[in-house]
């Protein structure tokens, strides 16, 4: 029997181990806890939930609800244990965290194909197509392993924190106010959407940001690591910039030079630029708007900006400790490292944000490592599925300024390109369009998962 080695028995590593073992292959699972800990974990159990006990929304018109349904069709261990340990949480899937991790832990420890090693791995080596290795060491990968990963990826391809700007849907931007133009007409001349602000609007924005409620860390992050983020000028949160003076943003993300508002044919007092975030131009990121403001305040304050009154957020701004690689440059949508047969990365370290998304990556890496051992072609999942769309997002070589991403219907072309009017011209609501895209995704997942069911258990 051939063996796959996995580094990390978190959500991704546990799911990968299960997918490989149930296909009849051997797994050697290395986990450093409890002898070597992290700042967030407190047990030695597999798949410990480090913060919230929620796997988020369960409804199918919610992208994470769809992703969970797809995972169930793939016989996900994490989903099975989550359902067995479910606690009431309205429309969300929340679990008793101890029962959940104990279930995952005992299932994996009792599996005859899985052996556990309690050890801290500090090198990425010894992998091949015959002996694959999955790196699933998570956002808190140990420093020794992080430096081994950095040696592999090269300088600048491993990040230690997220400083994320919000992304909004194009259809929610008022283009009678926001104008297309590149600074000094560079590039195609109209690559950016620009939000023009008057003097009063700019200083109102600054005052609102100052008064807004902020997270001290986005998700249970240690406050000292936020202090360490301050030197990274390029990714500084807006509130930190404002601390240096009310005008600072005018020389950074609100710089108006080289831009003219076609309505007035003059340079606005301040301009916030929106940059296209997907090939189709359906998603736009707010350049330089990384922030620790609470989501309700982001909603309120960003929607006060001209032309953004109806802004629909795909992702909010945030800052938190997170180790992740520059996946678009390094990984295929199979999660195999480009040019390195047998080396896979999975989970949050690939830039997929969240418990469910991390599990999804573990599932795909486990499946593809198994296919490699079976001498079968690796699979890239169709982009009409939530899992396929997420993997396509993180592995798109055209992607610039990569930052971790949650699953969202905004990543799925099947949703973005779906008509918003029926044959009679009647508007089709967002929820119905999402449900239609979800039905396609589940049908595709059913077909592909059925053709990749294990022959041995
Ligand atoms: C502080 C914090 C809070 C978060 N809160 C949430 C939340 O509330 N909801 C949400 O959806 N997402 C949250 N996330 C994001 C993310 O979904 C979780 O971190 C998730 O656990 C990631 O899954 P993973 O399998 O990639 O990593 P993990 O679950 O962290 O698993 C990685 C495993 O690798 C082990 N490991 C690390 N280095 C080594 C090594 N050198 N050798 C051997 N083992 C090693 C670790 O001990 C760990 O068990 C949070 C992240 C952080 C950092």
mmCIF file of N, CA and C in Angstrom, residues 9-11 31-33 37-55 95-98 100-101 137-141 218-222 320-322 348 353-356 358:
data_model
loop_
_atom_site.group_PDB
_atom_site.id
_atom_site.type_symbol
_atom_site.label_atom_id
_atom_site.label_comp_id
_atom_site.label_asym_id
_atom_site.label_seq_id
_atom_site.Cartn_x
_atom_site.Cartn_y
_atom_site.Cartn_z
ATOM 1 N N UNK A 9 -2.976 18.220 11.291
ATOM 2 C CA UNK A 9 -4.273 17.538 11.438
ATOM 3 C C UNK A 9 -5.340 18.543 11.833
ATOM 4 N N UNK A 10 -5.372 19.674 11.111
ATOM 5 C CA UNK A 10 -6.444 20.651 11.308
ATOM 6 C C UNK A 10 -7.631 20.246 10.447
ATOM 7 N N UNK A 11 -8.406 21.242 10.020
ATOM 8 C CA UNK A 11 -9.589 20.928 9.218
ATOM 9 C C UNK A 11 -9.203 20.350 7.861
ATOM 10 N N UNK A 31 1.234 15.816 13.244
ATOM 11 C CA UNK A 31 0.620 16.963 13.929
ATOM 12 C C UNK A 31 1.508 17.305 15.129
ATOM 13 N N UNK A 32 1.857 18.572 15.253
ATOM 14 C CA UNK A 32 2.797 18.952 16.332
ATOM 15 C C UNK A 32 2.116 19.129 17.691
ATOM 16 N N UNK A 33 0.789 19.404 17.659
ATOM 17 C CA UNK A 33 0.099 19.571 18.947
ATOM 18 C C UNK A 33 -0.090 18.214 19.614
ATOM 19 N N UNK A 37 2.589 23.913 20.580
ATOM 20 C CA UNK A 37 1.262 24.531 20.396
ATOM 21 C C UNK A 37 1.282 25.683 19.409
ATOM 22 N N UNK A 38 0.120 26.310 19.229
ATOM 23 C CA UNK A 38 0.034 27.563 18.466
ATOM 24 C C UNK A 38 -0.615 28.580 19.407
ATOM 25 N N UNK A 39 -0.717 29.833 18.964
ATOM 26 C CA UNK A 39 -1.332 30.848 19.832
ATOM 27 C C UNK A 39 -2.840 30.693 19.922
ATOM 28 N N UNK A 40 -3.440 29.871 19.076
ATOM 29 C CA UNK A 40 -4.909 29.783 19.078
ATOM 30 C C UNK A 40 -5.429 28.415 19.505
ATOM 31 N N UNK A 41 -4.693 27.344 19.230
ATOM 32 C CA UNK A 41 -5.192 26.011 19.585
ATOM 33 C C UNK A 41 -4.954 25.746 21.076
ATOM 34 N N UNK A 42 -5.843 24.921 21.675
ATOM 35 C CA UNK A 42 -5.623 24.620 23.090
ATOM 36 C C UNK A 42 -5.677 23.129 23.395
ATOM 37 N N UNK A 43 -5.901 22.273 22.398
ATOM 38 C CA UNK A 43 -5.958 20.836 22.646
ATOM 39 C C UNK A 43 -4.997 20.113 21.689
ATOM 40 N N UNK A 44 -4.978 18.800 21.805
ATOM 41 C CA UNK A 44 -4.203 17.996 20.858
ATOM 42 C C UNK A 44 -5.123 17.305 19.861
ATOM 43 N N UNK A 45 -6.405 17.680 19.893
ATOM 44 C CA UNK A 45 -7.378 16.994 19.030
ATOM 45 C C UNK A 45 -7.272 17.427 17.571
ATOM 46 N N UNK A 46 -7.644 16.512 16.685
ATOM 47 C CA UNK A 46 -7.713 16.861 15.263
ATOM 48 C C UNK A 46 -8.829 17.885 15.053
ATOM 49 N N UNK A 47 -8.678 18.685 14.009
ATOM 50 C CA UNK A 47 -9.731 19.613 13.565
ATOM 51 C C UNK A 47 -10.285 20.469 14.707
ATOM 52 N N UNK A 48 -9.385 20.980 15.531
ATOM 53 C CA UNK A 48 -9.856 21.889 16.586
ATOM 54 C C UNK A 48 -10.338 23.201 15.948
ATOM 55 N N UNK A 49 -11.488 23.674 16.419
ATOM 56 C CA UNK A 49 -12.004 24.959 15.921
ATOM 57 C C UNK A 49 -11.413 26.056 16.800
ATOM 58 N N UNK A 50 -10.596 26.918 16.215
ATOM 59 C CA UNK A 50 -9.828 27.849 17.033
ATOM 60 C C UNK A 50 -10.615 29.045 17.530
ATOM 61 N N UNK A 51 -11.764 29.295 16.946
ATOM 62 C CA UNK A 51 -12.490 30.501 17.372
ATOM 63 C C UNK A 51 -13.982 30.191 17.438
ATOM 64 N N UNK A 52 -14.740 30.646 16.462
ATOM 65 C CA UNK A 52 -16.190 30.433 16.500
ATOM 66 C C UNK A 52 -16.511 28.932 16.398
ATOM 67 N N UNK A 53 -17.701 28.547 16.845
ATOM 68 C CA UNK A 53 -18.124 27.145 16.691
ATOM 69 C C UNK A 53 -19.074 27.001 15.500
ATOM 70 N N UNK A 54 -19.050 27.999 14.614
ATOM 71 C CA UNK A 54 -20.017 27.990 13.513
ATOM 72 C C UNK A 54 -19.364 27.712 12.163
ATOM 73 N N UNK A 55 -20.034 26.838 11.405
ATOM 74 C CA UNK A 55 -19.646 26.607 10.008
ATOM 75 C C UNK A 55 -20.481 27.501 9.086
ATOM 76 N N UNK A 95 -21.692 23.879 15.944
ATOM 77 C CA UNK A 95 -21.429 22.574 16.563
ATOM 78 C C UNK A 95 -20.981 22.725 18.012
ATOM 79 N N UNK A 96 -21.119 21.621 18.760
ATOM 80 C CA UNK A 96 -20.439 21.535 20.053
ATOM 81 C C UNK A 96 -18.985 21.241 19.714
ATOM 82 N N UNK A 97 -18.106 22.221 19.952
ATOM 83 C CA UNK A 97 -16.746 22.119 19.413
ATOM 84 C C UNK A 97 -15.974 20.919 19.956
ATOM 85 N N UNK A 98 -16.225 20.560 21.227
ATOM 86 C CA UNK A 98 -15.478 19.439 21.801
ATOM 87 C C UNK A 98 -15.961 18.124 21.187
ATOM 88 N N UNK A 100 -17.419 17.732 18.398
ATOM 89 C CA UNK A 100 -17.026 17.717 16.980
ATOM 90 C C UNK A 100 -15.579 17.226 16.816
ATOM 91 N N UNK A 101 -14.640 17.865 17.510
ATOM 92 C CA UNK A 101 -13.224 17.497 17.324
ATOM 93 C C UNK A 101 -12.959 16.080 17.813
ATOM 94 N N UNK A 137 -0.705 22.989 7.039
ATOM 95 C CA UNK A 137 -0.278 23.453 8.365
ATOM 96 C C UNK A 137 -0.977 24.733 8.803
ATOM 97 N N UNK A 138 -1.840 25.268 7.960
ATOM 98 C CA UNK A 138 -2.761 26.304 8.425
ATOM 99 C C UNK A 138 -2.186 27.696 8.560
ATOM 100 N N UNK A 139 -3.055 28.618 9.028
ATOM 101 C CA UNK A 139 -2.665 30.022 9.133
ATOM 102 C C UNK A 139 -1.629 30.269 10.225
ATOM 103 N N UNK A 140 -1.485 29.273 11.149
ATOM 104 C CA UNK A 140 -0.519 29.434 12.235
ATOM 105 C C UNK A 140 0.586 28.390 12.092
ATOM 106 N N UNK A 141 0.994 28.134 10.867
ATOM 107 C CA UNK A 141 2.102 27.200 10.601
ATOM 108 C C UNK A 141 3.283 27.570 11.492
ATOM 109 N N UNK A 218 -9.032 40.805 13.771
ATOM 110 C CA UNK A 218 -10.221 40.446 13.017
ATOM 111 C C UNK A 218 -10.895 39.249 13.630
ATOM 112 N N UNK A 219 -10.167 38.142 13.761
ATOM 113 C CA UNK A 219 -10.770 36.979 14.383
ATOM 114 C C UNK A 219 -9.805 36.444 15.428
ATOM 115 N N UNK A 220 -10.030 36.854 16.643
ATOM 116 C CA UNK A 220 -9.248 36.369 17.778
ATOM 117 C C UNK A 220 -7.741 36.448 17.556
ATOM 118 N N UNK A 221 -7.315 37.488 16.926
ATOM 119 C CA UNK A 221 -5.879 37.600 16.674
ATOM 120 C C UNK A 221 -5.197 38.202 17.904
ATOM 121 N N UNK A 222 -3.937 37.841 18.114
ATOM 122 C CA UNK A 222 -3.218 38.394 19.248
ATOM 123 C C UNK A 222 -2.951 39.874 18.962
ATOM 124 N N UNK A 320 -5.669 40.428 9.845
ATOM 125 C CA UNK A 320 -5.375 39.440 10.888
ATOM 126 C C UNK A 320 -4.190 38.555 10.544
ATOM 127 N N UNK A 321 -3.683 37.893 11.566
ATOM 128 C CA UNK A 321 -2.528 37.009 11.422
ATOM 129 C C UNK A 321 -2.912 35.836 10.544
ATOM 130 N N UNK A 322 -2.115 35.553 9.547
ATOM 131 C CA UNK A 322 -2.476 34.508 8.605
ATOM 132 C C UNK A 322 -1.259 34.180 7.753
ATOM 133 N N UNK A 348 -6.201 26.780 4.748
ATOM 134 C CA UNK A 348 -6.051 28.231 4.826
ATOM 135 C C UNK A 348 -4.697 28.695 4.284
ATOM 136 N N UNK A 353 -10.227 31.193 2.894
ATOM 137 C CA UNK A 353 -10.489 31.713 4.244
ATOM 138 C C UNK A 353 -11.700 31.028 4.863
ATOM 139 N N UNK A 354 -11.536 30.459 6.055
ATOM 140 C CA UNK A 354 -12.702 29.928 6.761
ATOM 141 C C UNK A 354 -12.660 28.420 6.944
ATOM 142 N N UNK A 355 -13.413 27.952 7.950
ATOM 143 C CA UNK A 355 -13.426 26.515 8.279
ATOM 144 C C UNK A 355 -13.880 25.669 7.089
ATOM 145 N N UNK A 356 -14.989 26.094 6.460
ATOM 146 C CA UNK A 356 -15.573 25.257 5.399
ATOM 147 C C UNK A 356 -14.657 25.271 4.168
ATOM 148 N N UNK A 358 -11.446 25.760 4.159
ATOM 149 C CA UNK A 358 -10.227 24.990 4.456
ATOM 150 C C UNK A 358 -10.503 23.503 4.296
#
